[in-house]
Short mmCIF file of C-alpha atoms in Angstrom, two decimals:
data_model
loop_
_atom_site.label_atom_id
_atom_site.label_comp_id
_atom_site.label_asym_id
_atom_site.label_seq_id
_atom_site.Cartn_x
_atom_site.Cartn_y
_atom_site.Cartn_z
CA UNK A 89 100.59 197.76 -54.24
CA UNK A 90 97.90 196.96 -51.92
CA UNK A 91 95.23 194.63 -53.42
CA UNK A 92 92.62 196.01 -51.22
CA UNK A 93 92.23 200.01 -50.29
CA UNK A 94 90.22 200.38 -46.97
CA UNK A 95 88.86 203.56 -46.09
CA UNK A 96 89.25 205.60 -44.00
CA UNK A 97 92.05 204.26 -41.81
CA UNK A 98 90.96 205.77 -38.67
CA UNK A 99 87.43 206.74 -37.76
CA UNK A 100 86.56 208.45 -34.40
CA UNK A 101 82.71 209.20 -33.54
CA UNK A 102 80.25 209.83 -30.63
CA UNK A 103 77.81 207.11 -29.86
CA UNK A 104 74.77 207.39 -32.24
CA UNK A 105 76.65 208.52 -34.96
CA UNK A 106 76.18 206.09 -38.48
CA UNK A 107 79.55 205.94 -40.30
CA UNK A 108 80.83 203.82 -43.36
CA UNK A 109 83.76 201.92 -44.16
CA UNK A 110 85.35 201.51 -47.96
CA UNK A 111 86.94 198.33 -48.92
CA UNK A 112 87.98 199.05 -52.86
CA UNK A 113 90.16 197.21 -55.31
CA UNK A 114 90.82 196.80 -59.50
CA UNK A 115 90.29 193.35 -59.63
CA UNK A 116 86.92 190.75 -58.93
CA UNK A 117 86.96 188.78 -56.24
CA UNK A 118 84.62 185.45 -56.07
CA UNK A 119 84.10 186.75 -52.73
CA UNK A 120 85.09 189.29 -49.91
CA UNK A 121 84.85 188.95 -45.82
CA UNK A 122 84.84 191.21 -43.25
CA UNK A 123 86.14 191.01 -40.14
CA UNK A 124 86.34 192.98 -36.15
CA UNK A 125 89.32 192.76 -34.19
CA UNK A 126 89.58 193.62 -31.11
CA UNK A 127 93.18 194.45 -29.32
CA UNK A 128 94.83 191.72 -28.03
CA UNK A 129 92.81 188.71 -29.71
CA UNK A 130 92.87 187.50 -33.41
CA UNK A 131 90.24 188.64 -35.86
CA UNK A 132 86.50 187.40 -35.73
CA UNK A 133 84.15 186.72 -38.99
CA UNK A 134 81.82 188.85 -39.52
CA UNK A 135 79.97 188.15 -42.40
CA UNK A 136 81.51 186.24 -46.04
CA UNK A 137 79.50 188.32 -49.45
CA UNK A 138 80.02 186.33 -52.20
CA UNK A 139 77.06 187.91 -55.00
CA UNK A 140 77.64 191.17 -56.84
CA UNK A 141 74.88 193.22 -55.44
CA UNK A 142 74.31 191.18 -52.42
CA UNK A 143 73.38 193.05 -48.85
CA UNK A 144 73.85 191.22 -45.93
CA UNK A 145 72.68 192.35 -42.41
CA UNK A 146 74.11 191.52 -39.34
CA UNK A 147 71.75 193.65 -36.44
CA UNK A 148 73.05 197.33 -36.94
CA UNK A 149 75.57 196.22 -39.15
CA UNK A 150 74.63 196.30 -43.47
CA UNK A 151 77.09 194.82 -46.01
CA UNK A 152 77.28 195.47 -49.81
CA UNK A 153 78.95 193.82 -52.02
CA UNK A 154 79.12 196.18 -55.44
CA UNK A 155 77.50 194.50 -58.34
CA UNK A 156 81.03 194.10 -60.27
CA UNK A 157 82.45 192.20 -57.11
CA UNK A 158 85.24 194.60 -56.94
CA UNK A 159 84.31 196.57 -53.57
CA UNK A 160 82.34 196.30 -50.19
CA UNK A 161 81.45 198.38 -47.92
CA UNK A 162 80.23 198.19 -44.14
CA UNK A 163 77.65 200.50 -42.83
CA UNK A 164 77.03 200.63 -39.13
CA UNK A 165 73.66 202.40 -37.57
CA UNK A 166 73.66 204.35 -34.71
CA UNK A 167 77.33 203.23 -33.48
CA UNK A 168 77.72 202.32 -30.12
CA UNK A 169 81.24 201.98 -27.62
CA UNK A 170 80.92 198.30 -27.98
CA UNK A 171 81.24 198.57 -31.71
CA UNK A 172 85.24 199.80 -31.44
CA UNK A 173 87.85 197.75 -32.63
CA UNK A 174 89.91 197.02 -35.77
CA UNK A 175 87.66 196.46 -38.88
CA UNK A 176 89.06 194.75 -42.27
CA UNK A 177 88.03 193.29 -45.76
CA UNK A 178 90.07 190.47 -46.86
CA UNK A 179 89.94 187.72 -49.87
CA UNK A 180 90.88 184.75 -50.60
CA UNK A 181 92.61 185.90 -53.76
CA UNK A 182 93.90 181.97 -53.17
CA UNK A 183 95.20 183.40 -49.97
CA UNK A 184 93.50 185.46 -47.54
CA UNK A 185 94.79 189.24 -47.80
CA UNK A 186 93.60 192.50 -45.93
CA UNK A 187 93.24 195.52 -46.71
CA UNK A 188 94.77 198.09 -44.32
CA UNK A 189 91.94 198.04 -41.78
CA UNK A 190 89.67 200.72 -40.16
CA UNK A 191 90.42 201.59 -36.59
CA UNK A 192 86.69 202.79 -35.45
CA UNK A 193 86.86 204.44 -32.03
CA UNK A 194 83.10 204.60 -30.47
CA UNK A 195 82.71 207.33 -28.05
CA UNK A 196 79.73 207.59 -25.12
CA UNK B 116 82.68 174.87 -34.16
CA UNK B 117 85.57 176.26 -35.94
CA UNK B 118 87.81 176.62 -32.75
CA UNK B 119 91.70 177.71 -33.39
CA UNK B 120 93.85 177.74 -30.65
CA UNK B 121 96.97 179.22 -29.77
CA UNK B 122 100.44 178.92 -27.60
CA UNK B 123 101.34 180.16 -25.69
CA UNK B 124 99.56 183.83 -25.73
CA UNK B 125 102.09 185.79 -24.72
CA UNK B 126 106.07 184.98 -24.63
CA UNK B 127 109.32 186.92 -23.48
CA UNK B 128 112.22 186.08 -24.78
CA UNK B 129 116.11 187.23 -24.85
CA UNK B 130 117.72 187.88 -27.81
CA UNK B 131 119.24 185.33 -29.63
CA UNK B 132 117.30 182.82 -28.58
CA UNK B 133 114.12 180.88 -30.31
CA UNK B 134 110.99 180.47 -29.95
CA UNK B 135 108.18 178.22 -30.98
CA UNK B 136 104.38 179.14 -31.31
CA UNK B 137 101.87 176.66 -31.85
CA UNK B 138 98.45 176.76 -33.36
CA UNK B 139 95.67 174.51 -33.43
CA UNK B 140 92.52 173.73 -35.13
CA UNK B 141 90.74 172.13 -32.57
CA UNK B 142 87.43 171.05 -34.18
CA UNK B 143 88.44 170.66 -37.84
CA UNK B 144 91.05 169.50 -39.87
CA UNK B 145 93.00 172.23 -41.57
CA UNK B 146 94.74 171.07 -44.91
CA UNK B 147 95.94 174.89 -45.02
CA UNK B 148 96.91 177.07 -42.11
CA UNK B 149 98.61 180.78 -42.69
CA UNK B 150 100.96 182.72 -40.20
CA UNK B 151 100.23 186.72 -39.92
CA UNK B 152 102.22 189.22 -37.94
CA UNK B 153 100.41 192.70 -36.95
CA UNK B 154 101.80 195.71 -35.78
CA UNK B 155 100.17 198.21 -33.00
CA UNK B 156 96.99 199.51 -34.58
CA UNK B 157 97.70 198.31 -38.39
CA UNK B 158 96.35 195.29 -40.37
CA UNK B 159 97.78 191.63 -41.03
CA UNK B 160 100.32 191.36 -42.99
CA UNK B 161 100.67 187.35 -44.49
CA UNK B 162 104.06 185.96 -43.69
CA UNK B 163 103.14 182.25 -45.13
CA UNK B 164 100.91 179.35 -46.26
CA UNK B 165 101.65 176.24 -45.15
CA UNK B 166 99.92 172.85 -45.97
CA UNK B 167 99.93 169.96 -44.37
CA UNK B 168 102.52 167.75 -44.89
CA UNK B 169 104.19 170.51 -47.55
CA UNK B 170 106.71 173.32 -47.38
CA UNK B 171 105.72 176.50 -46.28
CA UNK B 172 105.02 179.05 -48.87
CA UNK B 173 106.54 182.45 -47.98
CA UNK B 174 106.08 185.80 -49.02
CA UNK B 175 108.29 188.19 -50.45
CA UNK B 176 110.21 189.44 -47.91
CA UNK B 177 109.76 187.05 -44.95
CA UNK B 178 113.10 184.77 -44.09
CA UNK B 179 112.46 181.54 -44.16
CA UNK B 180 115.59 180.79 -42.71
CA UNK B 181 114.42 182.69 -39.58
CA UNK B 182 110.37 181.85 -39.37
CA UNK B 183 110.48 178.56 -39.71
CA UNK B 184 106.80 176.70 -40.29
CA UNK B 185 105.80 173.08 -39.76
CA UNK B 186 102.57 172.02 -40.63
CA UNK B 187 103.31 168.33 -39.62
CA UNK B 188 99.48 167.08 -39.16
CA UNK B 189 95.95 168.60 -39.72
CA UNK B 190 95.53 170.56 -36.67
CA UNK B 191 98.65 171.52 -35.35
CA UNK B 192 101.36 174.05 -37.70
CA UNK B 193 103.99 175.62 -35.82
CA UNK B 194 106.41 178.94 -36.50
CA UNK B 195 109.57 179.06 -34.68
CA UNK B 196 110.79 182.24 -34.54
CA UNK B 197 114.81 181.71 -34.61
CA UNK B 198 117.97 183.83 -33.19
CA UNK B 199 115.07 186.19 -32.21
CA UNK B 200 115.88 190.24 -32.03
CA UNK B 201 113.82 193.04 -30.57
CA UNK B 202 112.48 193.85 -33.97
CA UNK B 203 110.78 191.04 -34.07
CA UNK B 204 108.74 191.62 -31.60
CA UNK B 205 105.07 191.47 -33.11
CA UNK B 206 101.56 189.66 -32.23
CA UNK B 207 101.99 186.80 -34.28
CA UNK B 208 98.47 185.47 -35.78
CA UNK B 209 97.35 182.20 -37.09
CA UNK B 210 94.55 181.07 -38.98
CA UNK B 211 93.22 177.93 -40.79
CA UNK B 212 91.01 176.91 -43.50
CA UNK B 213 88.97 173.86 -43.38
CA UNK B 214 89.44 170.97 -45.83
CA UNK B 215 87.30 171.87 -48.65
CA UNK B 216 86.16 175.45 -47.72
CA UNK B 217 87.99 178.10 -50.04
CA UNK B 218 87.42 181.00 -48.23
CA UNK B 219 86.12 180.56 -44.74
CA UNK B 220 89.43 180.96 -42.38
CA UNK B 221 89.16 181.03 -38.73
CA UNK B 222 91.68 182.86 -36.38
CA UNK B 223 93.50 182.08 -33.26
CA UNK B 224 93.82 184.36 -30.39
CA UNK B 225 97.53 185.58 -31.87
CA UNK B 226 100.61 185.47 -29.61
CA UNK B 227 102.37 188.19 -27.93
CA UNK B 228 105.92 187.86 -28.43
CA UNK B 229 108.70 190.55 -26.72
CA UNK B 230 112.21 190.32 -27.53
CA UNK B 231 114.28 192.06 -24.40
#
């Protein structure tokens, strides 16, 4: 059983286009990361939430963290190519799990 | 800050032989440092924990036998990858938490490896 559902798995969109990621689970977490990977090099912070009901923005990029601290979710404004790559939630539920990643594909 | 470093980035390898990747905090100590493999276009999956100057903690299903970790000083935990086979083939990630931090973890670059 996966402690973290990410949704979707695969996202493909033209440049411009908004889109949302899901990063859902049954239990609380003290707090939840998100991260972008890009092929061939390891994954790169992107922002830690750690407040039920926080929103954290990172330029185009908005994070939520849901008020009972058992989801997130990653909004991204008028996507762009550069934007494409591997996107996952983890937590350090005392180790740091993932859920199974979004692969965003940006097109121009 | 927060610099994790890896070796060597990409390694081939014949079967049946071993293999040793090496990753490195480079700016921080790192009491705990965790070993991920990822397949083409899916997520990380957590092979093991290891702290320094402890055994590795594996996870259920990972051979311990055959991955071995060493996480002999606070920068530098290795996984040797023994009697290697194709299906082991895999980028191989690292990461490490600094002393202290509970939930910031920083990455290495991951490591190509290709069993012929």
């Amino acid at each position: 059983t996966q402690l973290l559902e990410q949704s979707p798995q695969f996202l493909s969109i033209q440049e411009g286009e908004n889109l949302t990621v899901y990063c859902n689970s049954s239990s609380v977490f003290s707090s939840l990361q998100w991260y972008r990977q890009e092929p061939g090099e390891g994954p790169v912070l992107l922002v830690t939430v750690v407040t039920g009901g926080e929103v954290k923005k990172l330029k185009r990029l908005t994070f939520q963290f849901g008020d009972a601290r058992k989801d997130s979710s990653l909004h991204i404004t008028a996507a762009q190519p550069g934007d494409t790559g591997l996107y996952l939630c983890g937590t350090s539920y005392g180790k740091l799990t993932f859920g199974q990643g979004t692969i965003l594909t940006v097109h121009p | 800050g927060a610099v994790v470093s890896q070796h060597p980035s990409r390694v081939i390898c014949k079967s049946g032989t071993s293999v040793k990747i090496e990753c490195r905090s480079l700016d921080f100590q790192a009491t705990t440092m965790f070993w991920y493999r990822q397949f083409p276009k899916q997520s990380l999956m957590l092979m093991a924990t290891s702290n320094e100057g402890s055994k590795a903690t594996y996870e259920q299903g990972v051979e311990k036998d055959k991955f071995l970790i060493n996480h002999a000083s606070l920068t530098l935990s290795t996984l040797t990858v023994t009697s290697a086979h194709p299906e082991d083939s895999s980028f191989y990630i690292c990461s490490a938490r600094a002393q202290g931090l509970d939930y910031e973890q920083y990455f290495g670059p991951g490591t190509r490896l290709t069993v012929t």
